[in-house]
Amino acid sequence: MKKRQMAKDRRQIEKRWQDYWDEIKLFEPDLKNPKHKYYCLMMFPYPSAALHIGHMRNYILGDAFARYKITQGFNLLTPMGWDAFGLPAENAAIKNNIHPAESTAENIATMKKQLCQWGVGYAWSKEINSSFPEYYKWTQWLFLQLYKNGLAYRKKAEVNFCPSCQTVLANEQVIEGKCERCGTIIEQKYLKQWFLKITAYAPKLLNDLDLLNRWPERVKTMQRNWIGRSEGDEITFTVNSSNQKPKFVKVFTTRSDTLFGCTYLALSIKHAIITNYKLQITNYKKVEGYIKQVKARNVSKYNNPDKEKTGIEIKGIKAINPVNNEQIPIWITDYVLMEYGTGAIMAVPAHDQRDLEFAQKYNLPIKKVIQPTVNSQQSTVNSLPRTENRQAYEEEGILVNSGEYNGLNSQEAKKKISANLQKKGLAEKKVIYRLRDWLISRQRYWGSPIPIIYCPKCGTLPVSEKDLPVLLPKDTEFKPRGESPLKRNKNFLRIACPKCKGAAEREIDTMDTFIDSSWYYLRYLSPEDKNKAFDSKLANQWLPVDQYIGGVEHAILHLLYSRFITKFLYDLKLVNFQEPFLSLFTQGMVIKDGLKMSKSKGNVIYPDALIEKYGADAVRLYILFIAPPDKDVEWNSKGVEGMWRFLKKVEKITKGERGKGKGEREEKRTEKDLRRKIHQTIKKVNEDMERLHFNTAISSIMELVNQASSYKPQATSLKEKSETCSLQLEACKTILLLLAPFAPHFCEELWQNTLKNKESVFKHSRLKHNPQFIEQEIVLLIVQVNGKLRAKIETERNIEEKKLRKIILNDERLKKWLSKPIKKFISVPNRIVNIVI
RNA sequence: GCCGGGAUGGCGGAAUUGGUAGACGCCUGGGACUUAAAAUCCCAUGUCCUUUAUGGGCGUGUCGGUUCGAGUCCGACUCCCGGCACCA
């Protein structure tokens, strides 16, 4: 048959089985019966135009795993939905001049068609769409719960603003100072915005990472870095000014042991001291000028690559070091962040590189107070000469020039200094996190409106739950202008105050779409529910998610937000679990020409032509075979041909056709060899499936196929003949059952139409290996002399060492290596012998 | 700078607790079948040396160590990828 015809047939076959699985509801779970449940979840996608090979890899991975779980007999929930709100959809809609609701719907239709064509199965009865009022009603409900519990609040703050997307962004959406979506350099703006108090959960979010032993280390590390815990002291420096309040500046430090080395205080330009001490500051004009100058320079806090530090001394006031009562100068600088700690630091130039650079530049004293321990080779900074470019000694060590603390090591000194200051009320133990609150308001149209009303008389009021959803009006000019497009929709904006019935206005910003996705895994269990966001009872039965699969790009964003929301819902006693995802698998990207495959980079390869030529199964198989699923892979379409060949081979042996070639390999394989291979393969594949090592699972199936196809029954009697035939059949069945999750249509076709099974290949219970068949009576033993391979000999299993010795010493091939006396004879049973001479 | 991951043929990648390095597939070369091509099948395919074999040397980023034996364990280093970064 011609190749093109075969491919066409195969595609028809594929379509037929896709309909069949639909019909038998292969992917529909029985939610009422959670006893043997398994929740396998793929991160729901943004609806985008035609899916490429990179997308295909993601969904095929999940599908293969889901099908494997079905064959294990689990009551499997594997739902799919659409993260349909948000910038990608909106930007695309603006570009194509159509409404995002329409373009989203179109994209979803295309994607569903493609997924279906690839044989990817989901519980479509549970489908959700985050841009539908039936869904975002409950996103708004979630916001109200956060608001009621003091975890959603509005404040004026320095925020990240993307001048291209015309909206503010969360810290997590700023990657290296650029917009996560469009790559534009982020600006800082001072705006009133809505925040979620994720920082209230910082300790839990950090500590509970230790419980997630089935998460990749990489992701946990990223989250740890992002949360960024530091332990130290908040130390009070009094200010020597008569009657001013407050009379002190507080600093945060993790190195209280270096307190004697503090030679000045460095404050952020936003520190309150400037206004508090306005009258005492003798050079106020100059200071003000400096602050203006820095602010003008810092449109973006990220655009200062040289990081040349600048500052100005505040004249007229001094700070007093609480540990030795020294008067030290106070500086305003551009290298201290207001957002972290207290916005003020104690500068210790001898033991902090940044302070050292600053001190050298402005000729401030450098005082060494930490000496390296004897065995440390690190050089130290002496107080002279300060013009020389030196490294600060930042390690811990032994205290010097530190009064009563001299001779203590850093650890002891930290404790003592801190304790003594605490007694005087001049220090407090503090744990500080780098994590900032989550900025959730967006000045964009395509998102869920924030359910808040502002009344000039009654103030800020939450929309009553019975009035949800606050509908996103469809008829709105939605081009972004730096403030929410909803402002110009008067029908939306104007509303009667729910309290005083007077004229009031709605909040016009919409919510970050990451709120939509922070709880969607709960909604799949009751997508139609009109009375509540999710069903707690069902959620407690089905969650946490057993296997979560998605891209590593969400390591901090989505995966941190979801953990936060789950912990919040736990505290409300709406769920009884504290972590949403038990096991996380982060799949690798598909790379083309060294870059991630993406439409914007123009290096996209679509699977359609390949599927046209080889069928979906060959492409699926190739994608899974080409690399371990968690690794990035450089795409190369060439190898698909090999998978096509492999499938043909399987088809041939299943149909009992022998190879046409004359010179077929002379195999002396026995029945036992084939049976052993069958069971070895079952064992190996089952182990690999559990870890999602699909590439090695497939290669071991290939080995079995190779052996089965070169197997020639050497039967003489009729009885033997039927036995060997049944063994061949067993091999074929094994191959199809093991291969089915990867090449589902192909295996289902041969299973039902060639092997005449009545039920789906996925309804057959998972094969288990029989250890008894794996054991060999004759084993291949490796013989080494001085660690070098010299011979391979076949011996009986568990041979006695005496006997083995005799065989080896009589072996012709080994004689020339064993001319010298044997010093040692090391034998690892059934594996290797090493003779040392 | 700190944290995490990695480096194996021409290529993608295999290798249980340390025990035959290169499975499986691709590419390439040779052969069979064919008028021819496609398809299929067979053989070869890390590298070097003596092409006599059933031969030998060297080989998993570099250097050293532990061990009868190291891709795997330990120490130092180089390079690559990812995260955080003026975070006190």
PDB file of C-alpha atoms in Angstrom, chain A residues 74 117 201 207 227 261 307 391 397 404 490 493 509 511 523 541 575 588 596 705 791 798:
ATOM      1  CA  PHE A  74      -8.409   4.749  38.727  1.00  0.00           C
ATOM      2  CA  GLN A 117      -7.336  15.430  16.571  1.00  0.00           C
ATOM      3  CA  TYR A 201       1.156  33.852  54.548  1.00  0.00           C
ATOM      4  CA  ASN A 207       7.795  26.357  55.536  1.00  0.00           C
ATOM      5  CA  ILE A 227       9.821  34.659  49.485  1.00  0.00           C
ATOM      6  CA  GLY A 261      31.789  48.706  62.965  1.00  0.00           C
ATOM      7  CA  LYS A 307      24.845  50.815  40.315  1.00  0.00           C
ATOM      8  CA  GLN A 391      37.045  43.599  49.304  1.00  0.00           C
ATOM      9  CA  GLY A 397      34.624  35.468  62.438  1.00  0.00           C
ATOM     10  CA  GLU A 404      33.088  43.637  76.024  1.00  0.00           C
ATOM     11  CA  LYS A 490     -21.193  55.493  32.510  1.00  0.00           C
ATOM     12  CA  LEU A 493     -19.600  53.364  36.514  1.00  0.00           C
ATOM     13  CA  ASP A 509     -10.145  48.382  37.611  1.00  0.00           C
ATOM     14  CA  MET A 511      -8.553  41.852  38.559  1.00  0.00           C
ATOM     15  CA  ARG A 523     -14.360  24.680  40.261  1.00  0.00           C
ATOM     16  CA  GLN A 541     -12.682  14.143  48.642  1.00  0.00           C
ATOM     17  CA  VAL A 575     -11.183  23.044  52.495  1.00  0.00           C
ATOM     18  CA  GLY A 588      10.363  21.120  29.251  1.00  0.00           C
ATOM     19  CA  LYS A 596      11.565  28.769  22.830  1.00  0.00           C
ATOM     20  CA  VAL A 705       9.070  -5.497  19.526  1.00  0.00           C
ATOM     21  CA  ALA A 791      35.904 -12.295  29.039  1.00  0.00           C
ATOM     22  CA  ASN A 798      23.933 -18.839  41.631  1.00  0.00           C
TER      23      ASN A 798
END
